[in-house]
PDB file of C-alpha atoms in Angstrom:
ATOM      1  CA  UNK B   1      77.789 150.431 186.245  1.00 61.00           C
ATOM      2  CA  UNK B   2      76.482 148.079 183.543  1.00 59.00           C
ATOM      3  CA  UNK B   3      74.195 145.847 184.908  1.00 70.00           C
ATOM      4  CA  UNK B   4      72.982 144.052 181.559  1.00 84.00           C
ATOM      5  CA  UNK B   5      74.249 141.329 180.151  1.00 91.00           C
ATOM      6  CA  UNK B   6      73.759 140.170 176.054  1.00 90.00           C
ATOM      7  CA  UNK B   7      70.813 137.996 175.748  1.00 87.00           C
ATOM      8  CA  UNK B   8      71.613 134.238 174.716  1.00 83.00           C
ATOM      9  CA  UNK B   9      72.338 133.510 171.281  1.00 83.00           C
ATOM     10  CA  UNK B  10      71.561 129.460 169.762  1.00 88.00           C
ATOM     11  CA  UNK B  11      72.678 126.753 171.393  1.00 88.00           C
ATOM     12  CA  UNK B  12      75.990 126.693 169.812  1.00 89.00           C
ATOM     13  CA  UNK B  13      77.198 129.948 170.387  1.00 87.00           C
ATOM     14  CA  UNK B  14      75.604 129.480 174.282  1.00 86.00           C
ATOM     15  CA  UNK B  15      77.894 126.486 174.790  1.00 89.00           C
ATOM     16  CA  UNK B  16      80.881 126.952 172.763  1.00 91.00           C
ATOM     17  CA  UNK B  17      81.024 130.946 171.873  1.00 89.00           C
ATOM     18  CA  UNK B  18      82.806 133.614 173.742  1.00 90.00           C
ATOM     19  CA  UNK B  19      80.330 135.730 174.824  1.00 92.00           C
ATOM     20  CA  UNK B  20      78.948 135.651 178.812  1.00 94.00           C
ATOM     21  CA  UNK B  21      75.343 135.401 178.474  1.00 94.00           C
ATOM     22  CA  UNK B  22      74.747 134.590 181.635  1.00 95.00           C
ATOM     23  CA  UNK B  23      70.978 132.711 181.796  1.00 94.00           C
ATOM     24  CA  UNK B  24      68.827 133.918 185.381  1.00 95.00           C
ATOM     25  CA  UNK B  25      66.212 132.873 186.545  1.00 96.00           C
ATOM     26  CA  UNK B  26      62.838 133.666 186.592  1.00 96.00           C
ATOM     27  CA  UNK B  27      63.339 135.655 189.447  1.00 96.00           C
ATOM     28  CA  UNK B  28      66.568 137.045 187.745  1.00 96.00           C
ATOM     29  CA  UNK B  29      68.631 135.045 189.684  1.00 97.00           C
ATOM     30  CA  UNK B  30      71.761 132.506 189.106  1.00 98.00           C
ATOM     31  CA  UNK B  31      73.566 130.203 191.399  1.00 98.00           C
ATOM     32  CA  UNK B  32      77.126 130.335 192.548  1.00 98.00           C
ATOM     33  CA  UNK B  33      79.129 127.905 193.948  1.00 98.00           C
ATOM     34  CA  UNK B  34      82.000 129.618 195.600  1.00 97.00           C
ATOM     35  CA  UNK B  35      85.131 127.974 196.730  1.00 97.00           C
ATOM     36  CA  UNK B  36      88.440 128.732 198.395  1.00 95.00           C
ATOM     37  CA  UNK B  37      90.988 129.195 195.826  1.00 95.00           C
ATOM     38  CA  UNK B  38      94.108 127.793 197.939  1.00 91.00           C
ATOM     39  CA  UNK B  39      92.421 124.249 198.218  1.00 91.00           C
ATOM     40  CA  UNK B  40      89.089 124.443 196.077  1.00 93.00           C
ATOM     41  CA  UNK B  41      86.908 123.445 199.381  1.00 94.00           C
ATOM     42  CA  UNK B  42      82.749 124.435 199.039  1.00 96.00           C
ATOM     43  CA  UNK B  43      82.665 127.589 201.042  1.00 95.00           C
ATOM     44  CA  UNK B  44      79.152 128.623 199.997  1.00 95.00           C
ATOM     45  CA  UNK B  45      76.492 128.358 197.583  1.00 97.00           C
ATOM     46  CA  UNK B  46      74.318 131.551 197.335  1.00 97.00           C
ATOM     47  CA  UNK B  47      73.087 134.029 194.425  1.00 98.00           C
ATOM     48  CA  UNK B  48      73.732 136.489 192.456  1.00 98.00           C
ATOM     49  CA  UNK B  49      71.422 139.717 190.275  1.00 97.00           C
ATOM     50  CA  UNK B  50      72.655 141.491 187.102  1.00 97.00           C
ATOM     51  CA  UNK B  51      73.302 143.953 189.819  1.00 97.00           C
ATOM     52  CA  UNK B  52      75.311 141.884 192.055  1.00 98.00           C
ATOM     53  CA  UNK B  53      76.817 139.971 189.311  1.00 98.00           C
ATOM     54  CA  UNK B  54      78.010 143.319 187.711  1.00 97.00           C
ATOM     55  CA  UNK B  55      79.469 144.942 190.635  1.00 97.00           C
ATOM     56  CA  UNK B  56      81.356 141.167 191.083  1.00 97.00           C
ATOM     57  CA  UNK B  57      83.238 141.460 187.649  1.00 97.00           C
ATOM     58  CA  UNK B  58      83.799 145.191 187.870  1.00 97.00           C
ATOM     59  CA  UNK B  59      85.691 145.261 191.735  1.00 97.00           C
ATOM     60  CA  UNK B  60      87.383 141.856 191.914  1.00 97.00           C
ATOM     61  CA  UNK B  61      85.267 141.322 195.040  1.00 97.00           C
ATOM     62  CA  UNK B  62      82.117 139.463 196.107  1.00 97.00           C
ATOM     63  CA  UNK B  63      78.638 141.112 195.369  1.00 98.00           C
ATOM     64  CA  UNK B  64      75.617 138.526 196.200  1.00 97.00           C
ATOM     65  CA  UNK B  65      71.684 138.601 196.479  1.00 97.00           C
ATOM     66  CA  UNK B  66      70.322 137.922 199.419  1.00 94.00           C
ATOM     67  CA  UNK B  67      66.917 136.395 199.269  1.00 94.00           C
ATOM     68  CA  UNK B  68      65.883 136.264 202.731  1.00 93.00           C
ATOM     69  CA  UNK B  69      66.588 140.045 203.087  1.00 94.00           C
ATOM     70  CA  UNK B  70      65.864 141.079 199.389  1.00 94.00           C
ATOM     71  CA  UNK B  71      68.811 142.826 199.228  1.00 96.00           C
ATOM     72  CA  UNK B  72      72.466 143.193 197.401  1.00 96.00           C
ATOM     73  CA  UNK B  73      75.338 142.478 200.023  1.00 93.00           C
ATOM     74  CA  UNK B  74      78.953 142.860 199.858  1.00 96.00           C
ATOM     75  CA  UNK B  75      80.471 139.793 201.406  1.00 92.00           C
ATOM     76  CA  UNK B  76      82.729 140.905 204.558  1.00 89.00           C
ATOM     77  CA  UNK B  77      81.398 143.909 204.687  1.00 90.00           C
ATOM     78  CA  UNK B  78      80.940 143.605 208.414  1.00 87.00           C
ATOM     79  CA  UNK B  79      82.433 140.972 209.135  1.00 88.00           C
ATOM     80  CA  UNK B  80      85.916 141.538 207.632  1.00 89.00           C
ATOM     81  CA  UNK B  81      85.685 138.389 205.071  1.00 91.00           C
ATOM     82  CA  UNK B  82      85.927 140.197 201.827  1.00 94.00           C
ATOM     83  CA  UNK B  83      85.810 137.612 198.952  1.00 96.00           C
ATOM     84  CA  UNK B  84      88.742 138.480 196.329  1.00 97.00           C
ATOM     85  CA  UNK B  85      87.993 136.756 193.003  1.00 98.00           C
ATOM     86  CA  UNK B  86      90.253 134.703 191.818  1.00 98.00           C
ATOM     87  CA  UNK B  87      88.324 133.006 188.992  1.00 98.00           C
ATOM     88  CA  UNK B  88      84.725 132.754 187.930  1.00 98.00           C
ATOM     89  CA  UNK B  89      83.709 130.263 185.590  1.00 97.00           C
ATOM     90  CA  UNK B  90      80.215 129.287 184.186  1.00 97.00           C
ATOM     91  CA  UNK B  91      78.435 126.404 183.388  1.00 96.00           C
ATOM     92  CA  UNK B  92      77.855 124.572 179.353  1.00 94.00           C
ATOM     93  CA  UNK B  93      74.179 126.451 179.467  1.00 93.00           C
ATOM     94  CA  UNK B  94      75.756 129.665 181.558  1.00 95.00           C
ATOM     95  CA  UNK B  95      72.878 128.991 184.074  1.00 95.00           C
ATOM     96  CA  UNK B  96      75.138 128.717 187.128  1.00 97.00           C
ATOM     97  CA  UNK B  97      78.266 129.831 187.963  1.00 98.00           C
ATOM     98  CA  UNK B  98      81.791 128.900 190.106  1.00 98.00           C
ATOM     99  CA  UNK B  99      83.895 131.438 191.809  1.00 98.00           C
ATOM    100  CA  UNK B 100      87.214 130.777 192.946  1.00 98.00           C
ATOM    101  CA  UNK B 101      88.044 133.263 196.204  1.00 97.00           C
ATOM    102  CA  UNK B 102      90.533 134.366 198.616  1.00 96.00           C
ATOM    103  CA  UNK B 103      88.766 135.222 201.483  1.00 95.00           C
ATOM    104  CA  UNK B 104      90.256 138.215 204.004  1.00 92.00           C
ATOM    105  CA  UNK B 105      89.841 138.144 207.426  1.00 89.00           C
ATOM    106  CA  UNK B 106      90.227 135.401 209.731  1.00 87.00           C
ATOM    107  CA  UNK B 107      89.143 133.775 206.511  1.00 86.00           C
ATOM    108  CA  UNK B 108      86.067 131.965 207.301  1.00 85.00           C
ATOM    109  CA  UNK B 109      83.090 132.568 205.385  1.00 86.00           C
ATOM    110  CA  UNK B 110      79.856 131.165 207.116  1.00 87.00           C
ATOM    111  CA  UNK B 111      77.404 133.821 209.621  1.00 85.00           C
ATOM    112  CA  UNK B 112      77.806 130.761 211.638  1.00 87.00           C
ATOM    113  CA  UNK B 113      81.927 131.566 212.474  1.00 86.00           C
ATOM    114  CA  UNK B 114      82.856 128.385 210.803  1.00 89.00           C
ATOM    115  CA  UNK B 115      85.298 128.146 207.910  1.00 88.00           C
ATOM    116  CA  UNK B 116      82.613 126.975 204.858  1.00 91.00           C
ATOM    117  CA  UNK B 117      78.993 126.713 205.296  1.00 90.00           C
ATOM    118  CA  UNK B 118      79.154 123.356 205.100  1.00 89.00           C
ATOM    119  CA  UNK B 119      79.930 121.797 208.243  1.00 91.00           C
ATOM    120  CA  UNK B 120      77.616 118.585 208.610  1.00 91.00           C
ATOM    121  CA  UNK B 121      77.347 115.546 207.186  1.00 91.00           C
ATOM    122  CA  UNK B 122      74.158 113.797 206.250  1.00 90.00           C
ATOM    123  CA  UNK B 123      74.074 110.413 207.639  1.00 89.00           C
ATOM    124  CA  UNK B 124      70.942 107.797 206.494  1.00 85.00           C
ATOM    125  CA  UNK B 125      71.073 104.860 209.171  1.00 75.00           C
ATOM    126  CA  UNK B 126      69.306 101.351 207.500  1.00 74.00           C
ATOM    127  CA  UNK B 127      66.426 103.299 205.880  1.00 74.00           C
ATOM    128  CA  UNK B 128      65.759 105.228 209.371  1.00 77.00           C
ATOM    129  CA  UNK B 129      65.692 108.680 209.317  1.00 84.00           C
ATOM    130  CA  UNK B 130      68.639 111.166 208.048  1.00 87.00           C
ATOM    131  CA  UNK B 131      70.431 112.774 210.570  1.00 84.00           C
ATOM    132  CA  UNK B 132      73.592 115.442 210.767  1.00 87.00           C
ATOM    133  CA  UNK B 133      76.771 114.559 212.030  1.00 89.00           C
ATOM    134  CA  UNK B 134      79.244 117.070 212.225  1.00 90.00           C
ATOM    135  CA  UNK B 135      81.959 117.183 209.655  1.00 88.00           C
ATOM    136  CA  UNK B 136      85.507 116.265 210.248  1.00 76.00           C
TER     137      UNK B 136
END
């Protein structure tokens, strides 16, 4: 498995060539925004290696970095949700990505048992504190 990716070229060929040079971070991580591909709702935002990122474009599935547990996971693995990828797309400076999925399963996504990860609302009340309402 290739797990490098060509360094970034000039600015120009970065944000209008052909080549995916993806740009991690300085702990060799990039952001992905993944979404459900029937209706294009936020599912979850997480990361991704070379590694992970790799194993992603070369099996049609899911392949994050987990940064609490330091570790590559395979989405749905246990839990049944396998992520097919539908499309990925990157960003002008290829410093953060979107995938489009279909997820397997009873098709949720969050550890939680919800559908996305993103099930509350933040509500600011006349300049009193934020608080979380649940989303609709």
């Amino acid at each position: 498995m290739t797990t490098s990716f060509p360094a970034p070229g000039d600015k120009a060929s970065l944000e209008e060539g052909l080549v995916f040079t993806p740009k991690f971070d300085r702990d060799g991580l990039i952001t992905v925004v993944t979404l459900g591909a029937e209706h294009g709702e936020v599912l979850m935002v997480a990361h991704m290696n070379a590694e992970s990122l790799a194993r992603t474009l070369e099996t049609g599935e899911a392949w994050y970095w987990s940064r609490s547990r330091q570790a590559l996971w395979r989405k749905g693995e246990t839990s049944g949700q396998l992520q097919r990828v539908v499309e990925l797309r990157t960003d002008c400076d290829q410093d953060a990505l979107i995938m489009r999925v279909e997820v397997g399963g009873d098709g949720g996504c969050c550890h939680t048992g919800r559908h996305s990860c993103f099930y509350r609302v933040v509500k600011g009340d006349d300049g009193g504190p934020a608080r979380l309402v649940m989303a609709e």
